[in-house]
């Protein structure tokens, strides 16, 4: 049995649909990149020194900012599936999961806090929660950062600010991102225009699983591209403003579909429902794409079914590693796709007494 | 109200699923091409003479072989939709429906007999019925032919047999065809091989609506390609043998899918059910393609739903001209596709008391 078993069976706290703004905002995430004095940047460290760094950080973090029932994990002690499951839960990066180097992660029991050791930077501190709450998350991240700083002297430059392995992070070391669900903007074709504007605003757009992931299910992570020259608060304000504007566009696009192409909209939504409640085999991508329409249908009141908790559960639990780690008979892709379809049918058709 | 209204509301008698062989055979059709002495071939007749021909044939047929409650229709008195509806019901050819020339059709009330006047030949006599029954239909066609011959002297050549406008029909003037439903052969990819063999056997393969129609919904019409040099019985025996062999191949392919790729098969069938019971807009082609899987699911007992009468009704009534002629608000394609989806949902979910 995997040491992640208790974690995997739960829904992540950052996934608490409808989130905010009628299901448009899934979650907000703030990440601080830090490096400590006395160790070179990761790329220049020998494997032995990297191991020392990870052990050092694990000890210092547990002692300085202990979190009840936290999970302290060494990445090399996890099998590839367990690592992928942590990526699926947004707790570690693909880079950390795939790396051969010593690495670790410290995760609070509610999964709101996650501290990666020996990622691109020595330490990457993440605060993630449901809804649009970048400010609150920044506050929590800064608090934790200040606590840790007492035991861990951050590499700092009087003019540039925090030093980081990649120059784009120098300064505040802050990256803030918001995960949005934008089916109407994509369907109406307006999202291309939004993407162009975001690029001009120095914003980055990514898929469900961050860097290197293709957008699926109309889920997009919007984040600030640069960290230098602006204060934490300025960066966050800038992101907040941008996100609020995108939300407004998505709301307009939804209203427009409701009035101008209602049948096409309903067709998409009810087909998705018909497909997910009947298919005998489902890939992860097809499921997420179809689930997107059901989420929209629930948000717009087109579906009477509106079990948000179940939508979250499916989104999380039906991902490849989650399926495979929690089911003995899911070794090959075919068995997994079949099992996924069986689970989704069962979950979507659960009696309303099991609904929230 | 269309003069075809009573006809359109019924199911055609040649559509009586499961037909035979577990739903594989839909219907059998026999057609005799005849020309009468005293008139040149259609292509060489002036419009005035063509009109005279049509009137002459209509009078002679009604008098010589009167059928109770038959429909005697002049094609130029039908609007394009009504003509298309007759094509959809397999009662007239696309050629007759689209032609600008004088033409007529005489249809028995059960739609088993249909006599086209001034098609490529002066008269084309069709007998169509459900299941595999080419022999019985040939017998009925020959009986009618002999009755008509008393009043209508057929153009005949002592050596070649019946003379026809197109040389491929010279001799018996017979074309026999069987409509088959071959989803498993298509899905397993074996149908390509079957097509090659059929071509070597001088057989022609066509779609649901005969000449010029693309195969949809895995429905194929197999017919004899040549009429010269063989007796009626030889032609029919040859077609019968070929069709029996294709049926056996389809049965093997179905068994193979049931044992070797059951999940994929069930996935196709249940997805089709989910789609048709949920879509809010359906094109005619998509409907027929999906209905094919439901037909297969009913035939294999994978679906507990097994309302064959309803399958026939949907296949016939959801075709473009049928939808449009029977519903006031189906002028544009969008409204028609929406209406089609609404009807199909209602029909498939009709309580079992309405099922046969």
XYZ file of C-alpha atoms in Angstrom:
712
model
C 0.000 0.000 0.000
C 1.288 3.422 -0.938
C 2.339 5.804 1.850
C 0.202 8.333 -0.035
C -2.977 6.263 0.391
C -4.666 8.526 2.988
C -3.849 11.582 0.876
C -5.093 10.087 -2.398
C -8.471 9.078 -1.039
C -9.299 12.688 -0.105
C -10.296 15.643 -2.242
C -7.706 18.423 -2.181
C -8.751 21.485 -0.182
C -7.918 23.771 -3.125
C -10.604 22.012 -5.083
C -13.857 23.205 -3.560
C -16.204 23.873 -6.442
C -17.976 25.979 -7.487
C -14.970 27.929 -6.166
C -16.031 31.494 -6.825
C -17.728 33.492 -9.583
C -20.192 30.737 -10.483
C -17.572 28.084 -11.065
C -15.241 30.184 -13.216
C -12.466 30.399 -10.608
C -11.111 27.073 -9.394
C -8.170 28.032 -7.213
C -5.477 30.557 -6.401
C -1.857 29.714 -5.875
C 1.107 31.689 -4.608
C 4.656 30.403 -4.822
C 7.840 31.885 -3.370
C 11.250 30.769 -4.655
C 14.071 30.900 -2.116
C 17.700 29.863 -1.965
C 19.816 29.686 1.136
C 23.277 30.941 1.789
C 26.007 28.355 2.164
C 24.796 26.266 -0.822
C 25.398 26.988 -4.514
C 22.396 26.995 -6.880
C 21.055 23.512 -7.486
C 22.549 23.141 -10.974
C 26.021 23.699 -9.553
C 25.674 21.349 -6.552
C 27.124 17.821 -6.511
C 24.630 15.027 -5.789
C 26.112 14.663 -2.313
C 25.643 18.352 -1.564
C 22.123 18.217 -2.985
C 21.295 15.407 -0.575
C 22.760 17.461 2.269
C 20.636 20.417 1.156
C 17.435 18.368 1.120
C 18.160 16.835 4.557
C 19.068 20.244 5.958
C 15.889 21.873 4.669
C 13.675 18.998 5.839
C 15.080 19.263 9.380
C 14.925 23.045 9.517
C 11.408 23.305 8.120
C 9.983 20.604 10.441
C 11.597 22.307 13.401
C 10.885 25.943 12.542
C 7.408 25.685 11.070
C 6.037 22.323 12.176
C 2.599 21.480 10.753
C 0.428 18.848 12.456
C 0.202 15.581 10.483
C 2.309 16.974 7.668
C 3.720 14.593 5.073
C 7.516 14.797 4.765
C 8.468 12.877 1.630
C 11.736 12.084 -0.091
C 11.095 11.982 -3.819
C 13.544 9.125 -4.460
C 11.548 6.975 -2.070
C 8.415 7.403 -4.162
C 7.717 5.305 -7.249
C 6.908 7.090 -10.541
C 3.173 6.660 -10.003
C 3.264 8.220 -6.561
C 5.239 11.156 -7.901
C 2.725 11.604 -10.712
C -0.112 11.534 -8.169
C 1.520 14.456 -6.340
C 1.697 16.348 -9.647
C -1.966 15.544 -10.264
C -2.761 17.052 -6.852
C -0.731 20.193 -7.751
C 1.615 19.513 -4.817
C 4.883 19.136 -6.696
C 6.111 20.238 -10.119
C 6.646 17.911 -13.090
C 10.295 18.924 -12.868
C 10.618 17.650 -9.307
C 8.640 14.493 -10.084
C 10.771 13.579 -13.065
C 14.189 14.560 -11.722
C 16.837 11.974 -10.810
C 18.377 14.279 -8.195
C 17.764 14.184 -4.415
C 14.602 16.104 -3.634
C 11.894 16.333 -1.025
C 8.535 17.831 -0.272
C 6.773 18.847 2.930
C 2.980 18.970 2.656
C 0.495 20.240 5.234
C -2.297 17.798 6.029
C -4.881 19.998 4.251
C -2.549 20.307 1.219
C -2.751 24.071 1.412
C 0.980 24.362 2.029
C 3.576 22.521 0.030
C 7.332 23.107 0.289
C 9.547 21.582 -2.399
C 13.223 21.060 -1.616
C 15.864 21.127 -4.355
C 13.551 22.031 -7.194
C 15.037 24.629 -9.551
C 15.560 26.670 -6.385
C 16.548 25.325 -2.980
C 13.092 25.847 -1.627
C 9.807 26.561 -3.264
C 6.976 27.398 -0.943
C 3.421 27.092 -2.248
C 0.107 28.169 -0.771
C -2.939 27.055 -2.734
C -6.630 27.298 -1.951
C -10.029 27.301 -3.590
C -11.580 30.416 -5.119
C -10.094 33.809 -5.930
C -7.883 34.587 -2.922
C -4.393 35.514 -4.102
C -4.071 38.214 -1.435
C -4.920 35.917 1.451
C -2.569 33.264 0.094
C 0.230 35.793 -0.334
C -0.221 36.844 3.271
C 0.040 33.233 4.462
C 3.055 32.604 2.237
C 4.851 35.696 3.507
C 4.123 34.746 7.106
C 5.598 31.296 6.592
C 8.515 32.785 4.668
C 9.328 35.108 7.603
C 9.152 32.263 10.091
C 11.477 30.119 7.981
C 13.886 33.001 7.378
C 14.821 32.910 11.051
C 16.363 29.477 10.620
C 17.208 29.659 6.933
C 19.159 32.723 5.742
C 17.811 33.483 2.231
C 20.222 34.522 -0.494
C 19.468 38.170 -0.967
C 20.879 41.059 -2.965
C 20.451 44.584 -1.601
C 19.439 45.915 -5.024
C 17.797 42.975 -6.840
C 16.083 41.252 -3.931
C 15.862 37.486 -3.535
C 18.278 35.613 -5.758
C 16.927 32.710 -7.749
C 18.310 30.102 -10.121
C 16.368 31.496 -13.070
C 16.582 35.279 -13.638
C 12.850 35.540 -14.320
C 12.242 34.809 -10.638
C 14.799 37.235 -9.210
C 13.359 39.940 -6.979
C 10.359 38.749 -5.038
C 10.705 35.104 -6.109
C 6.946 35.285 -6.394
C 4.754 33.560 -8.869
C 1.030 33.852 -8.345
C -1.476 32.013 -10.471
C -5.186 31.527 -10.741
C -6.837 28.476 -12.271
C -9.843 29.448 -14.362
C -12.514 27.484 -16.174
C -13.211 29.283 -19.457
C -15.409 27.100 -21.673
C -17.485 29.931 -23.141
C -14.489 32.066 -24.138
C -12.938 29.046 -25.847
C -16.185 27.970 -27.527
C -16.956 31.436 -28.878
C -13.382 31.754 -30.151
C -12.728 34.880 -28.057
C -10.053 33.167 -25.996
C -7.440 33.721 -28.715
C -7.859 37.468 -28.289
C -7.634 37.104 -24.504
C -4.387 35.121 -24.928
C -2.872 37.916 -27.040
C -3.796 40.525 -24.441
C -2.376 38.394 -21.627
C 0.913 38.065 -23.431
C 1.130 41.877 -23.751
C 0.375 42.136 -20.018
C 3.322 39.819 -19.234
C 1.037 37.034 -18.141
C 1.582 33.355 -18.846
C -1.155 30.858 -19.693
C -0.768 27.189 -18.841
C -2.856 24.045 -18.582
C -4.263 22.205 -15.612
C -0.898 20.888 -14.462
C 1.234 23.979 -14.931
C 4.438 24.252 -16.910
C 4.543 21.964 -19.930
C 0.932 20.810 -19.688
C -1.520 21.222 -22.546
C -4.799 22.914 -21.665
C -7.602 20.370 -21.299
C -11.184 20.745 -20.197
C -11.040 24.525 -20.746
C -8.942 24.897 -17.586
C -6.294 27.611 -17.705
C -3.706 28.782 -15.197
C -2.980 32.482 -15.535
C 0.195 33.653 -13.822
C 2.578 36.610 -13.676
C 5.554 36.237 -15.998
C 8.104 38.464 -14.259
C 9.041 39.039 -10.674
C 11.668 41.775 -10.900
C 10.946 45.473 -10.425
C 7.560 45.151 -8.793
C 6.630 44.543 -5.168
C 4.758 41.414 -4.145
C 1.607 43.470 -3.701
C 1.939 45.118 -7.121
C 2.350 41.744 -8.786
C -0.662 40.332 -7.023
C -2.787 43.416 -7.702
C -1.861 43.224 -11.354
C -2.822 39.545 -11.546
C -6.045 40.157 -9.632
C -7.101 42.924 -12.001
C -6.334 40.810 -15.036
C -8.177 37.795 -13.695
C -11.221 39.888 -12.783
C -11.310 41.124 -16.352
C -11.091 37.598 -17.801
C -13.873 36.473 -15.457
C -16.052 39.307 -16.731
C -15.340 38.286 -20.345
C -16.193 34.658 -19.572
C -19.438 35.766 -17.908
C -20.347 37.825 -20.976
C -19.501 34.929 -23.282
C -21.686 32.626 -21.181
C -24.595 35.070 -21.319
C -24.121 35.424 -25.040
C -24.255 31.649 -25.536
C -27.321 31.431 -23.294
C -29.202 33.906 -25.459
C -27.724 33.477 -28.932
C -26.822 29.807 -29.201
C -28.732 28.145 -26.430
C -29.441 24.956 -28.371
C -25.793 24.472 -29.313
C -24.839 25.066 -25.689
C -27.428 22.629 -24.354
C -26.433 20.113 -27.007
C -22.806 20.201 -25.823
C -23.803 19.925 -22.174
C -26.349 17.141 -22.527
C -24.150 15.182 -24.937
C -21.388 15.325 -22.344
C -23.790 14.041 -19.723
C -25.008 11.267 -22.033
C -21.466 10.291 -22.904
C -20.093 10.197 -19.358
C -23.098 8.305 -18.005
C -22.872 5.685 -20.779
C -19.296 5.242 -22.019
C -17.554 1.973 -21.152
C -14.084 3.339 -21.765
C -12.769 6.852 -21.143
C -9.339 8.393 -21.510
C -8.323 10.979 -18.957
C -8.318 13.773 -21.547
C -11.742 12.927 -22.940
C -13.149 12.794 -19.427
C -11.768 16.212 -18.499
C -13.021 17.721 -21.754
C -16.523 16.351 -21.228
C -16.546 17.150 -17.520
C -15.939 20.743 -18.517
C -19.360 20.907 -20.187
C -21.026 19.363 -17.181
C -19.345 21.916 -14.939
C -20.642 24.662 -17.226
C -24.102 23.080 -17.286
C -24.158 23.015 -13.503
C -22.899 26.610 -13.308
C -25.539 27.879 -15.736
C -28.364 25.855 -14.216
C -28.895 23.982 -17.487
C -28.390 20.707 -15.657
C -30.553 20.064 -12.633
C -27.676 17.901 -11.402
C -25.358 20.215 -9.518
C -23.145 18.024 -7.375
C -20.020 20.187 -7.223
C -18.306 17.971 -4.663
C -18.668 15.080 -7.059
C -17.232 17.103 -9.954
C -14.151 17.816 -7.825
C -13.866 14.209 -6.811
C -14.017 13.008 -10.402
C -11.556 15.641 -11.626
C -9.013 14.567 -9.032
C -9.634 10.848 -8.569
C -9.945 9.885 -12.215
C -6.462 11.072 -13.154
C -4.130 8.290 -14.327
C -1.954 7.914 -11.232
C -4.888 8.289 -8.842
C -6.792 5.562 -10.691
C -3.811 3.261 -10.840
C -2.661 3.674 -7.223
C -6.125 3.081 -5.838
C -7.167 0.127 -7.962
C -5.400 -3.201 -8.137
C -6.637 -4.065 -11.633
C -5.611 -0.945 -13.519
C -2.206 -1.916 -14.863
C -2.697 -1.379 -18.573
C -4.216 1.598 -20.349
C -7.211 -0.386 -21.575
C -8.141 -1.619 -18.092
C -7.616 1.875 -16.714
C -9.854 3.536 -19.305
C -12.532 0.937 -18.629
C -12.271 1.368 -14.865
C -12.379 5.155 -15.259
C -15.617 4.892 -17.246
C -17.116 2.506 -14.648
C -16.213 4.850 -11.784
C -17.487 7.950 -13.565
C -20.837 6.295 -14.348
C -21.182 5.238 -10.715
C -20.177 8.651 -9.395
C -22.410 10.703 -11.691
C -25.384 8.489 -11.004
C -24.927 8.354 -7.227
C -28.320 9.000 -5.569
C -28.916 12.567 -4.494
C -28.600 11.541 -0.834
C -24.896 11.117 -1.527
C -24.798 14.563 -3.061
C -23.853 17.648 -1.120
C -51.231 19.453 -46.261
C -49.252 17.135 -48.475
C -51.143 14.505 -50.483
C -48.481 12.136 -49.135
C -49.460 12.792 -45.496
C -51.125 9.401 -44.849
C -48.163 7.609 -46.427
C -45.518 9.548 -44.509
C -47.020 8.906 -41.105
C -46.730 5.120 -41.555
C -43.725 2.826 -41.381
C -42.936 1.219 -44.732
C -43.785 -2.484 -44.907
C -40.284 -3.320 -46.190
C -38.925 -2.029 -42.908
C -39.897 -4.668 -40.354
C -36.895 -5.124 -38.107
C -35.183 -7.258 -37.021
C -35.879 -8.406 -40.612
C -34.061 -11.699 -40.693
C -30.756 -13.172 -39.485
C -30.727 -11.249 -36.199
C -31.117 -7.840 -37.762
C -28.458 -8.246 -40.452
C -30.921 -8.338 -43.364
C -33.186 -5.314 -43.684
C -35.008 -5.874 -46.941
C -35.029 -7.485 -50.379
C -35.897 -5.701 -53.560
C -36.534 -6.881 -57.103
C -36.849 -4.495 -59.994
C -37.814 -5.197 -63.601
C -37.060 -2.688 -66.368
C -39.497 -2.658 -69.281
C -40.082 -0.585 -72.379
C -43.130 -0.702 -74.568
C -43.449 -0.873 -78.301
C -44.709 2.209 -80.060
C -42.533 4.593 -78.015
C -38.835 5.325 -78.491
C -36.526 5.087 -75.483
C -37.054 7.923 -73.012
C -33.914 9.853 -74.040
C -35.194 10.058 -77.610
C -38.760 11.087 -76.775
C -39.980 14.677 -76.996
C -41.489 16.103 -73.799
C -44.936 15.829 -75.383
C -44.433 12.154 -76.214
C -43.038 11.555 -72.721
C -46.208 13.012 -71.238
C -48.267 10.794 -73.523
C -46.187 7.810 -72.382
C -46.744 8.574 -68.692
C -50.499 9.091 -69.174
C -50.745 5.925 -71.263
C -48.920 3.823 -68.667
C -50.901 5.262 -65.754
C -54.195 4.397 -67.465
C -53.098 0.939 -68.548
C -51.594 -0.031 -65.180
C -54.617 1.178 -63.175
C -56.900 -0.729 -65.493
C -54.886 -3.924 -65.922
C -53.496 -4.409 -62.418
C -55.603 -2.225 -60.147
C -54.438 -2.183 -56.512
C -56.841 -1.078 -53.742
C -56.039 2.358 -52.324
C -52.983 2.706 -54.528
C -51.347 6.119 -54.880
C -51.070 7.297 -58.484
C -48.767 10.311 -58.508
C -47.489 12.643 -61.180
C -43.986 13.705 -60.225
C -44.378 17.272 -61.564
C -47.288 17.751 -59.200
C -45.088 17.004 -56.205
C -42.838 19.607 -54.617
C -39.128 18.803 -54.150
C -39.672 17.754 -50.520
C -42.426 15.317 -51.425
C -40.245 13.793 -54.118
C -37.380 13.437 -51.649
C -39.726 11.764 -49.172
C -40.538 9.125 -51.809
C -36.801 8.547 -52.300
C -36.387 8.230 -48.533
C -39.092 5.559 -48.563
C -37.278 3.730 -51.406
C -40.325 4.180 -53.648
C -38.761 6.202 -56.453
C -35.203 6.717 -57.668
C -33.179 9.887 -57.178
C -33.141 10.154 -60.956
C -36.941 10.259 -61.156
C -37.191 12.653 -58.200
C -34.707 15.116 -59.667
C -35.761 14.957 -63.314
C -37.546 17.821 -65.055
C -39.315 15.476 -67.453
C -42.886 14.156 -67.196
C -42.898 11.145 -64.893
C -45.229 9.225 -62.633
C -45.367 6.544 -59.996
C -48.003 4.027 -58.940
C -47.612 2.746 -55.394
C -49.578 -0.020 -53.673
C -51.022 0.965 -50.310
C -48.559 -1.278 -48.436
C -45.679 0.175 -50.495
C -44.610 -3.294 -51.522
C -45.215 -2.497 -55.196
C -43.986 0.620 -56.874
C -44.135 1.282 -60.630
C -42.154 4.202 -61.996
C -43.164 5.655 -65.353
C -40.624 7.342 -67.642
C -37.587 6.645 -65.508
C -34.538 5.579 -67.556
C -36.897 2.932 -68.984
C -40.574 3.392 -69.772
C -41.587 1.342 -66.784
C -39.713 0.141 -63.770
C -41.566 -2.274 -61.565
C -40.325 -2.780 -58.022
C -41.288 -5.303 -55.356
C -39.702 -4.689 -51.955
C -40.266 -6.393 -48.621
C -38.623 -7.012 -45.274
C -36.109 -9.797 -44.690
C -34.294 -12.071 -47.121
C -36.938 -12.959 -49.709
C -35.620 -12.255 -53.193
C -37.268 -15.395 -54.594
C -40.705 -14.542 -53.289
C -40.373 -10.977 -54.541
C -39.212 -12.160 -57.957
C -42.274 -14.396 -58.188
C -44.571 -11.477 -57.363
C -42.754 -9.199 -59.806
C -42.988 -11.760 -62.607
C -46.699 -12.293 -61.919
C -47.361 -8.577 -62.150
C -45.152 -8.327 -65.228
C -47.190 -11.040 -66.973
C -50.457 -9.351 -66.098
C -49.241 -6.017 -67.437
C -47.800 -7.587 -70.562
C -51.335 -8.371 -71.743
C -52.069 -4.645 -72.027
C -48.555 -3.365 -72.606
C -46.503 -5.076 -75.325
C -42.884 -5.080 -74.010
C -40.027 -4.348 -76.375
C -38.382 -7.677 -76.799
C -35.597 -9.158 -78.891
C -35.731 -12.875 -79.753
C -32.034 -13.302 -78.921
C -31.219 -10.642 -76.284
C -34.476 -10.622 -74.347
C -36.092 -7.449 -72.961
C -34.644 -4.306 -74.478
C -33.658 -1.535 -72.064
C -32.297 1.981 -72.353
C -29.010 1.016 -70.713
C -27.235 -2.083 -72.101
C -26.411 -3.344 -68.584
C -30.102 -4.053 -68.091
C -30.740 -5.802 -71.412
C -31.929 -9.403 -71.120
C -34.073 -9.946 -68.060
C -34.234 -6.261 -67.129
C -33.827 -7.560 -63.620
C -32.004 -5.988 -60.784
C -32.299 -7.647 -57.415
C -30.808 -6.167 -54.276
C -30.622 -6.883 -50.589
C -30.116 -4.252 -47.923
C -27.759 -5.441 -45.208
C -26.624 -4.009 -41.905
C -22.917 -4.794 -41.536
C -21.479 -2.897 -38.578
C -19.118 -5.635 -37.389
C -17.558 -6.210 -40.831
C -16.964 -2.478 -41.166
C -15.652 -2.061 -37.619
C -13.216 -4.979 -37.887
C -11.993 -3.662 -41.252
C -12.973 -6.874 -43.063
C -15.541 -5.121 -45.213
C -12.866 -3.883 -47.621
C -12.028 -7.491 -48.474
C -15.724 -8.279 -48.887
C -16.049 -5.312 -51.278
C -13.200 -6.630 -53.429
C -14.780 -10.076 -53.611
C -18.167 -8.610 -54.510
C -16.653 -6.655 -57.354
C -15.134 -9.886 -58.755
C -18.544 -11.539 -58.436
C -20.130 -8.754 -60.555
C -22.003 -7.378 -57.587
C -22.534 -3.698 -56.855
C -22.490 -2.128 -53.389
C -24.501 0.989 -52.654
C -25.699 3.011 -49.684
C -29.091 3.249 -48.025
C -30.674 5.189 -50.874
C -29.293 3.292 -53.834
C -27.428 4.744 -56.775
C -25.315 7.760 -55.877
C -25.821 7.527 -52.127
C -22.915 7.238 -49.697
C -23.122 4.373 -47.230
C -24.226 5.570 -43.796
C -25.062 3.680 -40.630
C -23.304 0.549 -41.938
C -26.227 -0.082 -44.314
C -25.289 -1.568 -47.678
C -27.348 -2.544 -50.702
C -25.830 -5.474 -52.548
C -27.148 -6.011 -56.074
C -26.388 -7.889 -59.293
C -24.433 -5.855 -61.786
C -25.402 -7.534 -65.050
C -28.636 -8.854 -66.432
C -27.602 -10.327 -69.769
C -26.818 -14.004 -70.353
C -28.381 -15.375 -67.193
C -31.967 -16.286 -66.437
C -33.900 -14.438 -63.734
C -33.575 -17.455 -61.468
C -29.815 -17.745 -62.014
C -29.336 -14.065 -61.169
C -31.390 -14.367 -58.029
C -29.684 -17.608 -56.956
C -26.315 -15.968 -57.450
C -27.301 -12.962 -55.337
C -28.841 -15.186 -52.671
C -25.668 -17.245 -52.338
C -23.495 -14.157 -52.128
C -25.698 -12.510 -49.538
C -25.814 -15.675 -47.425
C -22.024 -15.675 -47.414
C -21.810 -12.016 -46.366
C -24.332 -12.671 -43.596
C -22.137 -15.521 -42.324
C -19.082 -13.231 -42.375
C -20.964 -10.543 -40.465
C -22.098 -13.115 -37.900
C -18.501 -14.281 -37.431
C -17.286 -10.694 -37.090
C -19.982 -10.047 -34.481
C -18.982 -13.134 -32.503
C -15.361 -12.113 -32.733
C -16.139 -8.634 -31.346
C -18.238 -10.184 -28.591
C -15.332 -12.326 -27.417
C -12.238 -10.327 -28.353
C -13.226 -6.681 -28.000
C -16.333 -6.719 -25.899
C -15.538 -3.512 -24.016
C -14.892 -1.569 -27.218
C -18.146 -2.935 -28.633
C -20.147 -2.068 -25.516
C -18.496 1.341 -25.399
C -19.669 2.091 -28.960
C -23.186 0.846 -28.265
C -23.718 2.577 -24.937
C -22.135 5.813 -26.146
C -24.598 5.777 -29.050
C -27.449 5.291 -26.615
C -26.143 8.073 -24.360
C -25.729 10.395 -27.315
C -29.140 9.815 -28.890
C -30.970 10.060 -25.569
C -29.246 13.334 -24.691
C -28.302 15.323 -27.808
C -30.241 18.520 -28.484
C -29.270 18.665 -32.160
C -28.736 15.785 -34.576
C -27.941 15.690 -38.269
C -29.512 12.923 -40.290
C -26.148 11.267 -40.960
C -25.037 11.314 -37.335
C -28.364 9.853 -36.283
C -28.142 6.976 -38.766
C -24.551 6.258 -37.777
C -25.404 6.139 -34.081
C -28.648 4.247 -34.654
C -26.530 1.568 -36.294
C -24.819 0.813 -32.967
C -28.138 0.687 -31.165
C -29.445 -1.729 -33.785
C -26.361 -3.884 -33.231
C -26.734 -3.614 -29.451
C -30.337 -4.769 -29.716
C -29.366 -7.601 -32.053
C -26.595 -8.850 -29.775
C -28.632 -8.475 -26.592
C -26.137 -5.948 -25.203
C -28.965 -3.456 -24.796
C -31.985 -4.580 -22.817
C -33.916 -2.073 -24.934
C -34.979 -3.948 -28.033
C -37.776 -1.946 -29.609
C -37.273 -2.876 -33.265
C -40.470 -1.154 -34.397
C -39.148 2.059 -32.906
C -35.793 1.655 -34.649
C -37.635 1.368 -37.977
C -39.783 4.343 -37.190
C -36.782 6.504 -36.340
C -34.829 5.370 -39.398
C -37.692 6.367 -41.669
C -39.333 9.310 -39.928
C -36.185 11.216 -38.995
C -35.012 11.623 -42.588
C -34.873 15.256 -43.783
C -37.975 15.332 -45.997
C -40.032 13.260 -43.548
C -39.140 15.618 -40.711
C -39.837 18.707 -42.778
C -43.131 17.578 -44.302
C -44.557 16.506 -40.985
C -43.498 19.477 -38.864
C -44.460 23.064 -39.461
C -41.416 24.533 -37.706
C -38.642 22.689 -39.502
C -37.766 25.107 -42.280
C -34.066 25.647 -41.647
C -31.398 23.052 -41.011
C -30.826 24.196 -37.434
C -34.489 23.886 -36.483
C -34.649 20.509 -38.232
C -31.612 19.121 -36.415
C -33.053 20.307 -33.126
C -36.459 18.835 -33.858
C -34.840 15.561 -34.935
C -32.994 15.337 -31.611
C -36.182 16.133 -29.672
C -38.132 13.437 -31.537
C -35.408 10.826 -31.162
C -35.131 11.422 -27.401
C -38.906 11.085 -27.060
C -39.047 7.972 -29.231
C -36.149 6.147 -27.567
C -37.482 6.884 -24.112
C -41.092 5.971 -24.860
C -42.380 3.734 -22.043
C -42.175 0.021 -22.726
C -45.967 -0.145 -23.021
C -45.537 1.652 -26.340
C -42.951 -0.909 -27.361
C -43.745 -3.979 -29.382
